Short mmCIF file of C-alpha atoms and ligand atoms in Angstrom, two decimals:
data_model
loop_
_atom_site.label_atom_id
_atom_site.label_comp_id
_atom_site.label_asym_id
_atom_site.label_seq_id
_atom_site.Cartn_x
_atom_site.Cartn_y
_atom_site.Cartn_z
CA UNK T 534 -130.50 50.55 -163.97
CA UNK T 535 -133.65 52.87 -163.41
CA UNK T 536 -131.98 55.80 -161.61
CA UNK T 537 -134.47 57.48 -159.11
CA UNK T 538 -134.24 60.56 -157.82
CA UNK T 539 -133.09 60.88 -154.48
CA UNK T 540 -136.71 62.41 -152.98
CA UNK T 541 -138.17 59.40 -154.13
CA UNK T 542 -135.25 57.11 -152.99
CA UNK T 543 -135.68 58.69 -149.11
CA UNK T 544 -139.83 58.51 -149.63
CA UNK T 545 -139.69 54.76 -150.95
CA UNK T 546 -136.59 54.11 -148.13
CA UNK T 547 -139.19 55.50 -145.27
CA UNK T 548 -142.30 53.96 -146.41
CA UNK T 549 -140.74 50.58 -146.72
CA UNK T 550 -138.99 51.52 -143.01
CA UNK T 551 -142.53 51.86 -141.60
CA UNK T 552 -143.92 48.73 -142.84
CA UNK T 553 -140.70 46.69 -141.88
CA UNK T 554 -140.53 47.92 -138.24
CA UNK T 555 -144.36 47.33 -137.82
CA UNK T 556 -144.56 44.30 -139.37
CA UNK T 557 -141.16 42.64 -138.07
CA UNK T 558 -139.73 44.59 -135.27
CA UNK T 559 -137.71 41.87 -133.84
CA UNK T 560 -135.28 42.37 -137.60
CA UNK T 561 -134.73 46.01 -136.47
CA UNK T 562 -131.94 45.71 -134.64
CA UNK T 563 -130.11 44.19 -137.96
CA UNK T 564 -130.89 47.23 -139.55
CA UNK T 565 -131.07 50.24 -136.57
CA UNK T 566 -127.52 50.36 -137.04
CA UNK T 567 -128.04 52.44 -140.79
CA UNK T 568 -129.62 55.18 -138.73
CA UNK T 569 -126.91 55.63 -135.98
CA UNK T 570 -124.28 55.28 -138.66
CA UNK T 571 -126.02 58.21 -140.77
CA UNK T 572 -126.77 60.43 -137.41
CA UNK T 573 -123.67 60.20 -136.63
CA UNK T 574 -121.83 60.95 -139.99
CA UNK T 575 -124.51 64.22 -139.99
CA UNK T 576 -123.36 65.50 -136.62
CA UNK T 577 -119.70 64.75 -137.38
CA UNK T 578 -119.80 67.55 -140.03
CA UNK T 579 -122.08 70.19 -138.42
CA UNK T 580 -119.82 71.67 -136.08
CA UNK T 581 -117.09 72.35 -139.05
CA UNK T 582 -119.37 73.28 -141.76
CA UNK T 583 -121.17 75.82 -139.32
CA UNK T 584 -118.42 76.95 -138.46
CA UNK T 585 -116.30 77.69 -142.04
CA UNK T 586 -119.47 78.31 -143.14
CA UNK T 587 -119.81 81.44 -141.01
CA UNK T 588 -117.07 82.86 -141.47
CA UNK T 589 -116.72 82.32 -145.31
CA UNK T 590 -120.52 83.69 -145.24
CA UNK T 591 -119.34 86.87 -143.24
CA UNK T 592 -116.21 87.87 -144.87
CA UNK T 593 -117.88 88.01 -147.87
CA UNK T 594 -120.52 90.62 -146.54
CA UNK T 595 -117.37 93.21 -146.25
CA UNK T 596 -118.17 95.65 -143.78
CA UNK T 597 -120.27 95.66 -140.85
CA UNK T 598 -123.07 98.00 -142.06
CA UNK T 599 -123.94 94.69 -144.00
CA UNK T 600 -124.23 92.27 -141.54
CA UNK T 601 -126.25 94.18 -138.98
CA UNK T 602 -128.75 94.59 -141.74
CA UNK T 603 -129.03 90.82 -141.87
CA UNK T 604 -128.81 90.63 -138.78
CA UNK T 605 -132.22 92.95 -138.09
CA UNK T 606 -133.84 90.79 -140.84
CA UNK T 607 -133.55 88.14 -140.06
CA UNK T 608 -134.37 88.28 -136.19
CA UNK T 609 -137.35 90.07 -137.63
CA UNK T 610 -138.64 87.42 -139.98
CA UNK T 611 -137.93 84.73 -137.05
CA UNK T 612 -140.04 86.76 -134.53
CA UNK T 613 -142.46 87.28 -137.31
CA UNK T 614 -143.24 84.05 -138.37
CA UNK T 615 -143.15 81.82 -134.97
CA UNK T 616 -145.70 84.75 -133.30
CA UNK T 617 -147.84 83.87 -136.35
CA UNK T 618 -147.54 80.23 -135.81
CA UNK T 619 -148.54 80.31 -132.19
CA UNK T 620 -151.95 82.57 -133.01
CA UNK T 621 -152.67 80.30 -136.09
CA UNK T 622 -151.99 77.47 -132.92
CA UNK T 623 -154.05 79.65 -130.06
CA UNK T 624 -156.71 80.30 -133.21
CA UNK T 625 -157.27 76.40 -133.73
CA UNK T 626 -157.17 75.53 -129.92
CA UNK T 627 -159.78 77.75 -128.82
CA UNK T 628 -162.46 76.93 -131.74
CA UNK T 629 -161.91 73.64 -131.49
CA UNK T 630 -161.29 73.58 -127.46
CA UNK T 631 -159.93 69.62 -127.58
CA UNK T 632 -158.92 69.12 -123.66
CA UNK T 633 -162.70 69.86 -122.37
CA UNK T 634 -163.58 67.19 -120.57
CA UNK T 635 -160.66 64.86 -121.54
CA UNK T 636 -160.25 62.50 -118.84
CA UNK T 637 -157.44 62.89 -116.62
CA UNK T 638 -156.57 59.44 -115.92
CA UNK T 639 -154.89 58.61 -119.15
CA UNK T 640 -151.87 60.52 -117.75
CA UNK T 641 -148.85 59.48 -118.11
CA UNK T 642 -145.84 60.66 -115.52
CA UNK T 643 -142.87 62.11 -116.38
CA UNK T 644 -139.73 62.09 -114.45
CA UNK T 645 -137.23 64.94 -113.64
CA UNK T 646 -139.04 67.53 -115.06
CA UNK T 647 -138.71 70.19 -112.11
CA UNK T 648 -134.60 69.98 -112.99
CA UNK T 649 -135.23 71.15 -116.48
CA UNK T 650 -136.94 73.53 -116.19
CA UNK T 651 -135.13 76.31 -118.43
CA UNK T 652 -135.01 79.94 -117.71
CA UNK T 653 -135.25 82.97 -120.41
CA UNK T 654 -131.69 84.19 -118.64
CA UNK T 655 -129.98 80.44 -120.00
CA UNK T 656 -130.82 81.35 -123.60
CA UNK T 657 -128.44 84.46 -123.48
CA UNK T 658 -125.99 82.85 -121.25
CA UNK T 659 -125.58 80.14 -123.65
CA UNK T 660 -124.49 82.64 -126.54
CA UNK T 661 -121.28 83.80 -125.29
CA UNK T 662 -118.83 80.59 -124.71
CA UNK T 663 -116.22 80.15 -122.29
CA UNK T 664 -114.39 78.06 -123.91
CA UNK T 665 -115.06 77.76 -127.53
CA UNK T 666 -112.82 74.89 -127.73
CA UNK T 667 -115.74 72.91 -125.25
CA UNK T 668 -118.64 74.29 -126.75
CA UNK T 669 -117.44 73.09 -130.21
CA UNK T 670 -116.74 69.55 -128.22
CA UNK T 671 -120.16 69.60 -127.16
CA UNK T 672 -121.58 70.76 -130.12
CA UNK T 673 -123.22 73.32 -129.07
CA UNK T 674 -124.18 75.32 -131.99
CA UNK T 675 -124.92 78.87 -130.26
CA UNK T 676 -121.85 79.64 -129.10
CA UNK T 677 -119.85 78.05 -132.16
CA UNK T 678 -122.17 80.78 -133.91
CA UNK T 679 -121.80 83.49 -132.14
CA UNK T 680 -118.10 82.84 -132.24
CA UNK T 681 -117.67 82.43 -135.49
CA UNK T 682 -119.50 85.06 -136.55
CA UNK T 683 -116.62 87.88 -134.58
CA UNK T 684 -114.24 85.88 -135.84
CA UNK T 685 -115.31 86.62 -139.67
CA UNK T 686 -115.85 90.61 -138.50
CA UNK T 687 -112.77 90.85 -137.68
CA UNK T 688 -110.93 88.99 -140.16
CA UNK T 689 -112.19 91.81 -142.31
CA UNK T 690 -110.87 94.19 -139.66
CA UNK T 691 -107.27 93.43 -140.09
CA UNK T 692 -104.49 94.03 -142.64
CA UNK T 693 -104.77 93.39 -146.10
CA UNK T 694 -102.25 90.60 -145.94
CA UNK T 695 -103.87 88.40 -143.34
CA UNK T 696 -107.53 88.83 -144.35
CA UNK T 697 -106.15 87.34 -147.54
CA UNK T 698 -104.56 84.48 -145.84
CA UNK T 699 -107.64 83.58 -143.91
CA UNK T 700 -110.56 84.31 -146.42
CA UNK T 701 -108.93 82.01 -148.64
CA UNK T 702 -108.32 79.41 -146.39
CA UNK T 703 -112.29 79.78 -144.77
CA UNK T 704 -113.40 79.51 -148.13
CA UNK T 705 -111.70 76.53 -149.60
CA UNK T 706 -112.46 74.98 -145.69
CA UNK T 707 -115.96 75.17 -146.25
CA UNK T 708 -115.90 73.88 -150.21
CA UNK T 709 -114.57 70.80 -148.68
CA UNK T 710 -117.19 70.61 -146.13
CA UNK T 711 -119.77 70.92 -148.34
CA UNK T 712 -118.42 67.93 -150.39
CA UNK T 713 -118.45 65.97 -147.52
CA UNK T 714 -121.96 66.77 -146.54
CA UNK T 715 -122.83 66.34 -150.35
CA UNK T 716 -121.04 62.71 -149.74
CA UNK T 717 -122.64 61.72 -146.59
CA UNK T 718 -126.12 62.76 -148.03
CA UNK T 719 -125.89 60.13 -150.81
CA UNK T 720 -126.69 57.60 -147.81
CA UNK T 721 -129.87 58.98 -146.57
CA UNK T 722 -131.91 56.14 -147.96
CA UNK T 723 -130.17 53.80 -146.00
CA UNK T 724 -130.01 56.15 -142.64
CA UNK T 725 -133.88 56.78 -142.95
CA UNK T 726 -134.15 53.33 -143.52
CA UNK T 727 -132.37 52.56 -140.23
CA UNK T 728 -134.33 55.62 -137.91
CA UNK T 729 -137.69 55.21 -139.26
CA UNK T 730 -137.68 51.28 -138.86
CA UNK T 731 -136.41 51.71 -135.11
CA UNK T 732 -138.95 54.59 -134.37
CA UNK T 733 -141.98 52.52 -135.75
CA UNK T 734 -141.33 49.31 -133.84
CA UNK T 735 -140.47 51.75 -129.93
CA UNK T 736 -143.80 53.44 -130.80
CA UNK T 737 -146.11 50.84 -132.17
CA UNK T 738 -147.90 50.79 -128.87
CA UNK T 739 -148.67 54.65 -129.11
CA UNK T 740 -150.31 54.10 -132.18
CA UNK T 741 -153.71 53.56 -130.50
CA UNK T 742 -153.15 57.18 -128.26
CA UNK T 743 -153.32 58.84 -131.66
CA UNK T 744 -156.57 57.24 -132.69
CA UNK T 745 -158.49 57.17 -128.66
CA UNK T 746 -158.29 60.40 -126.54
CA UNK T 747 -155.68 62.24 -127.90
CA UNK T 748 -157.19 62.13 -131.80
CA UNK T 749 -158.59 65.67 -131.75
CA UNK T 750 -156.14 67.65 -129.63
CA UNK T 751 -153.25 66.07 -132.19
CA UNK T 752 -155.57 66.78 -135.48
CA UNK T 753 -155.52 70.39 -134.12
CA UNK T 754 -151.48 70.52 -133.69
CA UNK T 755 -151.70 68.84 -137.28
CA UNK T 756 -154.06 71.36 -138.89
CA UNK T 757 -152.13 74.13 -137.29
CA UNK T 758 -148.89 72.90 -138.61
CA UNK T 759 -150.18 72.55 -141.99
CA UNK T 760 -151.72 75.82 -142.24
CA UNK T 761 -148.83 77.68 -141.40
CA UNK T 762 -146.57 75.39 -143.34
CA UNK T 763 -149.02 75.57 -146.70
CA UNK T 764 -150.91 78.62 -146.27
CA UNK T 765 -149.00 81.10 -144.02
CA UNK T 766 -145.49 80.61 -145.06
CA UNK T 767 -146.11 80.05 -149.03
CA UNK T 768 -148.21 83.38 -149.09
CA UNK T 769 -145.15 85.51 -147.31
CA UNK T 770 -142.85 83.82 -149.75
CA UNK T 771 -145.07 84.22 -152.60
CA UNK T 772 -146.20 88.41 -151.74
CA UNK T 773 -143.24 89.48 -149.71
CA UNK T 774 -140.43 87.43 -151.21
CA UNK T 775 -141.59 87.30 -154.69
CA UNK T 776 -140.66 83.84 -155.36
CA UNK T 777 -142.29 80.53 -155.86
CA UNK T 778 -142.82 78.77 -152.31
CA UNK T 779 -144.03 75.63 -153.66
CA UNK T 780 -141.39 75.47 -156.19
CA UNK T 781 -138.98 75.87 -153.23
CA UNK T 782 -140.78 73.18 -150.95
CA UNK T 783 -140.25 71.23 -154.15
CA UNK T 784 -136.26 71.78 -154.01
CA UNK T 785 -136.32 71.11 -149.94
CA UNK T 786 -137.99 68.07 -150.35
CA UNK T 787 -134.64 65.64 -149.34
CA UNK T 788 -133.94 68.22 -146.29
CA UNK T 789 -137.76 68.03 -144.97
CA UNK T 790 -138.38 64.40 -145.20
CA UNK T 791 -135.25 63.90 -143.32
CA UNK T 792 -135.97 66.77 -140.49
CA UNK T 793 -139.10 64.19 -140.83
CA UNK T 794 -137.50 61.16 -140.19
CA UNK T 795 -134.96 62.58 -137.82
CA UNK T 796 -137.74 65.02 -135.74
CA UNK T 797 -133.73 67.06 -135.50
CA UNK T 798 -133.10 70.09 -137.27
CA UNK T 799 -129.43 70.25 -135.77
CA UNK T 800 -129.15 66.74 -137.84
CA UNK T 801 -130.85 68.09 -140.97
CA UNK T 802 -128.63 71.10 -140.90
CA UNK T 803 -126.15 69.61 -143.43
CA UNK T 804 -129.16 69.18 -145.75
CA UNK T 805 -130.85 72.05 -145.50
CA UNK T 806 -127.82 74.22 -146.30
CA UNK T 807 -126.90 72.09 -149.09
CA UNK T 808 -130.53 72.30 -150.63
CA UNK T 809 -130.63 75.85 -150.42
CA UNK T 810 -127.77 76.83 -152.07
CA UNK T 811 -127.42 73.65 -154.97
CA UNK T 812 -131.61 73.80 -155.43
CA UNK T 813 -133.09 77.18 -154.61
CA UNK T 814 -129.34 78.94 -155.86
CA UNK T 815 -129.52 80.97 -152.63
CA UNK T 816 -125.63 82.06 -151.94
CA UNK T 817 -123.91 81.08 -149.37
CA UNK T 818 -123.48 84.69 -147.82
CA UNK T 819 -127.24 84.56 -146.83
CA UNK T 820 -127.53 80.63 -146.09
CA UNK T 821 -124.43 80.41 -143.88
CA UNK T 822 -126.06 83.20 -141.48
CA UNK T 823 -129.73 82.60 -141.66
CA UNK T 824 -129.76 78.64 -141.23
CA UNK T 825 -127.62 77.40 -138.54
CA UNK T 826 -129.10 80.14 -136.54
CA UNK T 827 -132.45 79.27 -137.59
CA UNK T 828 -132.25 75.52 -136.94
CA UNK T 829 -131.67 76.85 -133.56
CA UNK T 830 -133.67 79.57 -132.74
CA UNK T 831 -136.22 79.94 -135.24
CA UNK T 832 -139.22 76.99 -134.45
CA UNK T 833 -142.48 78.06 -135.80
CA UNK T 834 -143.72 74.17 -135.42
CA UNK T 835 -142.34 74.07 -131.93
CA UNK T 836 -143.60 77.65 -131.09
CA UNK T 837 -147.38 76.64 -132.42
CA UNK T 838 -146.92 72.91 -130.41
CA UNK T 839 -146.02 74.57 -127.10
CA UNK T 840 -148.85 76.61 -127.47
CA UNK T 841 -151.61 74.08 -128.42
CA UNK T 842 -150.12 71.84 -125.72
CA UNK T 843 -150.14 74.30 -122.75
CA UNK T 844 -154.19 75.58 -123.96
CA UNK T 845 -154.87 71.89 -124.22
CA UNK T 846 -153.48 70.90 -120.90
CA UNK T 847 -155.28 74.29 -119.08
CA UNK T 848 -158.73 72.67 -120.85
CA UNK T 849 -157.70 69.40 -119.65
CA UNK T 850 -157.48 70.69 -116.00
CA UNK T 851 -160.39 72.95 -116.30
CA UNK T 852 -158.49 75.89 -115.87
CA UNK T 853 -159.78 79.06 -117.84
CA UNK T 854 -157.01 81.07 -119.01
CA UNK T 855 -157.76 85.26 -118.82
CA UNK T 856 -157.00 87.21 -122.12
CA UNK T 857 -153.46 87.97 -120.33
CA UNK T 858 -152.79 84.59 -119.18
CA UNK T 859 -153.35 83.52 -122.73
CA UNK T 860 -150.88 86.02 -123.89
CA UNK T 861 -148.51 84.80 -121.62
CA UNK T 862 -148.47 81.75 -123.27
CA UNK T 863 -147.86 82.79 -126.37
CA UNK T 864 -144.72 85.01 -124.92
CA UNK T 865 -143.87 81.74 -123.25
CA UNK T 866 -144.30 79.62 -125.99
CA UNK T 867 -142.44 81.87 -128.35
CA UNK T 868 -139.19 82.17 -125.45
CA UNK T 869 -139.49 78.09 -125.12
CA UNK T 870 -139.06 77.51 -129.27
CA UNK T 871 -136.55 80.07 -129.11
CA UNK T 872 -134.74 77.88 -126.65
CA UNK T 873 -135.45 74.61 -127.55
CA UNK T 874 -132.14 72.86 -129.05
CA UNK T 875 -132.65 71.67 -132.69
CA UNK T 876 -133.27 67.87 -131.34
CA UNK T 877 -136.06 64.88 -130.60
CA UNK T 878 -138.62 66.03 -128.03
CA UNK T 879 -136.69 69.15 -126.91
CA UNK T 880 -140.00 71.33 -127.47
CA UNK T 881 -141.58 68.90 -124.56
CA UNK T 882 -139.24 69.48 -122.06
CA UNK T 883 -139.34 73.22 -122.92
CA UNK T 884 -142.77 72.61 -122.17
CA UNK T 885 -142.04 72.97 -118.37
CA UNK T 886 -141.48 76.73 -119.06
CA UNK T 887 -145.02 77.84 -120.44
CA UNK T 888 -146.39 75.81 -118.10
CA UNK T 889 -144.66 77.43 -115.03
CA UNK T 890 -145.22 80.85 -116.63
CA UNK T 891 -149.27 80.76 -116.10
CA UNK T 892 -149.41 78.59 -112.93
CA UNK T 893 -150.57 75.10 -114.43
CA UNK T 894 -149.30 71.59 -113.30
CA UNK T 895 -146.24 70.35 -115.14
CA UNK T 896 -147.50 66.77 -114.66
CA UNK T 897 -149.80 68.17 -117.55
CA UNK T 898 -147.24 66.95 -119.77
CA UNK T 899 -148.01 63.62 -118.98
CA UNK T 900 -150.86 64.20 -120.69
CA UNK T 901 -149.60 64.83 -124.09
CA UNK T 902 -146.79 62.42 -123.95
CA UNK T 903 -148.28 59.78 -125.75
CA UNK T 904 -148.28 61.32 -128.24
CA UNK T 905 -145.03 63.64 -128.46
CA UNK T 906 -143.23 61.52 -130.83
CA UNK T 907 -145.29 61.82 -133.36
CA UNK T 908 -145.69 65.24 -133.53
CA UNK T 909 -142.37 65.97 -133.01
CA UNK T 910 -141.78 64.67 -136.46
CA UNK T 911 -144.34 67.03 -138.38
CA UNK T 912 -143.47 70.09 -136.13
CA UNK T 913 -139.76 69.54 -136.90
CA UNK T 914 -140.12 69.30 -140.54
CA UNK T 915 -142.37 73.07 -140.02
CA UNK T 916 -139.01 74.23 -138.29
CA UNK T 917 -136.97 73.55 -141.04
CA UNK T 918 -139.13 74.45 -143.78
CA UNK T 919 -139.55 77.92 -141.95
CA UNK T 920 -135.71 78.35 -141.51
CA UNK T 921 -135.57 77.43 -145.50
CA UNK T 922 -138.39 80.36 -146.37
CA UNK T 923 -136.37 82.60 -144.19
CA UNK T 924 -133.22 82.19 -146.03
CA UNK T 925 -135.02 82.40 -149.44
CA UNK T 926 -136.98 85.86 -148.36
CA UNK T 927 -133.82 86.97 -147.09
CA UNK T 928 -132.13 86.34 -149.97
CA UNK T 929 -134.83 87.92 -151.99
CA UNK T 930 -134.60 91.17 -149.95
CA UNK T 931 -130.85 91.76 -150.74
CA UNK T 932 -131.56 91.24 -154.15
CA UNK T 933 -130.20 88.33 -154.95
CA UNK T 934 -131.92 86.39 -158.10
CA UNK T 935 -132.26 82.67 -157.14
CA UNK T 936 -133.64 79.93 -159.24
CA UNK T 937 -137.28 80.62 -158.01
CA UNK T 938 -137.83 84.18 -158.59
CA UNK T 939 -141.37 85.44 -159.94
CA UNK T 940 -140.21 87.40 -162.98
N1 LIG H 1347 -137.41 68.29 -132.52
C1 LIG H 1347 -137.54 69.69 -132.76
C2 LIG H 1347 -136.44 70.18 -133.69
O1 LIG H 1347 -135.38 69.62 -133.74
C3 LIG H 1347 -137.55 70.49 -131.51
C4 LIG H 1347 -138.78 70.12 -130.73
O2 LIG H 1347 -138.74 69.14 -129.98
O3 LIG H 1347 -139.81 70.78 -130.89
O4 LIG H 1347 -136.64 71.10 -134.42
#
């Protein structure tokens, strides 16, 4: 039987998706049920492979020295690269300046936005748990990292004896997750097939947003993305990391088309670790830090979104922004990807913070609504590829060889 690679399994799985959910949406529910199955299986093993994979990841850095040092990097290549995403974003928005005269009557509203309003005090209080036991039963990845991560210090902290005991049994804890996840991702043809099938026959009727009003402020979201994605991102891999970033987008390919399909990195998390270490042979000391904290704090896409959204709604409203005002978004924009949770549309409702930050109306969402969905898909696939360059450069920077060195 012709045995295709997987890429091309999930590619031919989501093309055929599209078609089928356009063309015959009332069969979709027959087949919707492949993508909850999947999404479900995914988030079943996040919370224990985050978790093992923590603490397996920092008991094998031995002392503490080592993990403030990643620690420092990789905060610093997450700052880094989202700032850069939101001036490539700020760059495109002003040249282009797509909400001039947009008409305001396209609008659509938006309920219970004032209630979500996040602050930048909720993104620390959501480190430290209460009750780890609760976070972990609502998933909540922050806290489950944090968490983990003081309960791998210390493991090295105590006796000889008992840091035996519990290394070992971290280790072999996360092999088996791994497995799992390995397991769950032979499916994703059939998941993908499910999501992208449902997706395309909700948001048929947006279709025609994309190509009226909305066409040019979306390009400019989309040419943004890409050039950070292709240009930005490759080159720091390429000069700084010293590896090949297109040979690594190659190896990330089943991870990206799924953040793709799924417009979740929490749900491609699985993937992405997977990919990383099996493809790119990045170890699991750097991988088991850099990405579950990455998938959710580090969101170039979302970072250059919230930013393109908030210039284009000011434009929309015929509001100038001031020099400062615009640098408040991009503080804003950067503190609203930082706190968006790795999920579907969370970058819109962390919207309502930019937009409160420099005094515009949050019923300016409405505006770009429409079109959300969409975008959500390619910015969330810029997320994850991000968090993937971050582990590789990382991984570079301590040395480590990898399959895609430059020799
Ligand atoms: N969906 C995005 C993610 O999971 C977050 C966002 O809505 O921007 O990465």
């Amino acid at each position: 039987m012709l045995k295709l690679k997987l890429h091309w399994q999930i590619l031919i799985a989501f093309i055929l998706a599209a078609l089928f959910g356009y063309f015959i949406p009332e069969g979709v529910r027959y087949v919707s049920w492949l993508g909850d199955l999947f999404l479900r299986a995914l988030k079943m093993v996040i919370i224990p492979l985050v978790f093992s994979s923590i603490i397996s990841g920092v008991t094998s850095m031995g002392d503490g020295k080592n993990l403030g040092r990643l620690g420092i990097k990789t905060i610093a290549y997450y700052l880094t690269t989202s700032t850069l995403a939101i001036l490539t974003g700020l760059f495109v928005v002003n040249i282009v300046k797509p909400g001039v005269g947009v008409d305001l009557g396209f609008s659509k509203t938006v309920e219970g936005l004032e209630g979500s309003a996040g602050s930048v005090k909720d993104i620390f209080y959501r480190l430290i748990p209460e009750n780890i036991v609760d976070s972990m039963a609502q998933g909540a990845i922050l806290p489950v990292i944090f968490f983990a991560i003081l309960l791998g210090y210390f493991i090295t902290r105590t006796e000889e004896k008992h840091r035996q005991i519990l290394t070992g049994f971290f280790d072999a804890f996360f092999e088996v997750m791994m497995k799992i996840t390995l397991f769950i991702i032979r499916f994703t043809p059939l998941g993908i097939f499910g999501i992208v099938s449902a997706e395309v026959s909700r948001n048929a009727n947006d279709l025609g947003a994309i190509a009226g009003s909305l066409a040019i402020y979306s390009l400019c979201v989309v040419a943004g993305l890409l050039f950070h994605g292709l240009v930005s991102l490759p080159l720091i891999v390429r000069y700084v990391g010293k590896a090949r970033p297109y040979a690594h987008l190659k190896n990330m390919t089943v991870p990206l088309l799924t953040a793709f399909s799924t417009s979740s990195s929490s749900a491609t998390l699985p993937l992405t670790m997977e990919a990383l270490e099996n493809n790119s042979g990045i170890s699991n000391r750097i991988s088991s830090f850099t990405v579950p904290l990455g998938a959710t704090i580090n969101m170039d896409g979302t970072a250059l979104y919230e930013c393109v959204a908030a210039m284009f709604i000011a434009q929309a409203y015929g509001v100038d922004l001031t020099f400062v005002q615009q640098m408040l978004v991009v503080i804003t924009a950067l503190l609203a990807s930082v706190g968006a949770a790795g999920i579907p549309m969370a970058g819109l409702v962390m919207m309502t913070v930019v937009l409160t930050a420099v005094g515009l109306p949050l019923e300016g969402i409405g505006l770009v609504l429409a079109v959300d969905r969409v975008l959500d898909m390619i910015r969330t696939t810029i997320n994850v590829w991000s968090d993937s360059c971050g582990a590789l450069l990382i991984a570079r920077s301590e040395k480590e060889q990898t399959n895609i060195a430059v020799s």
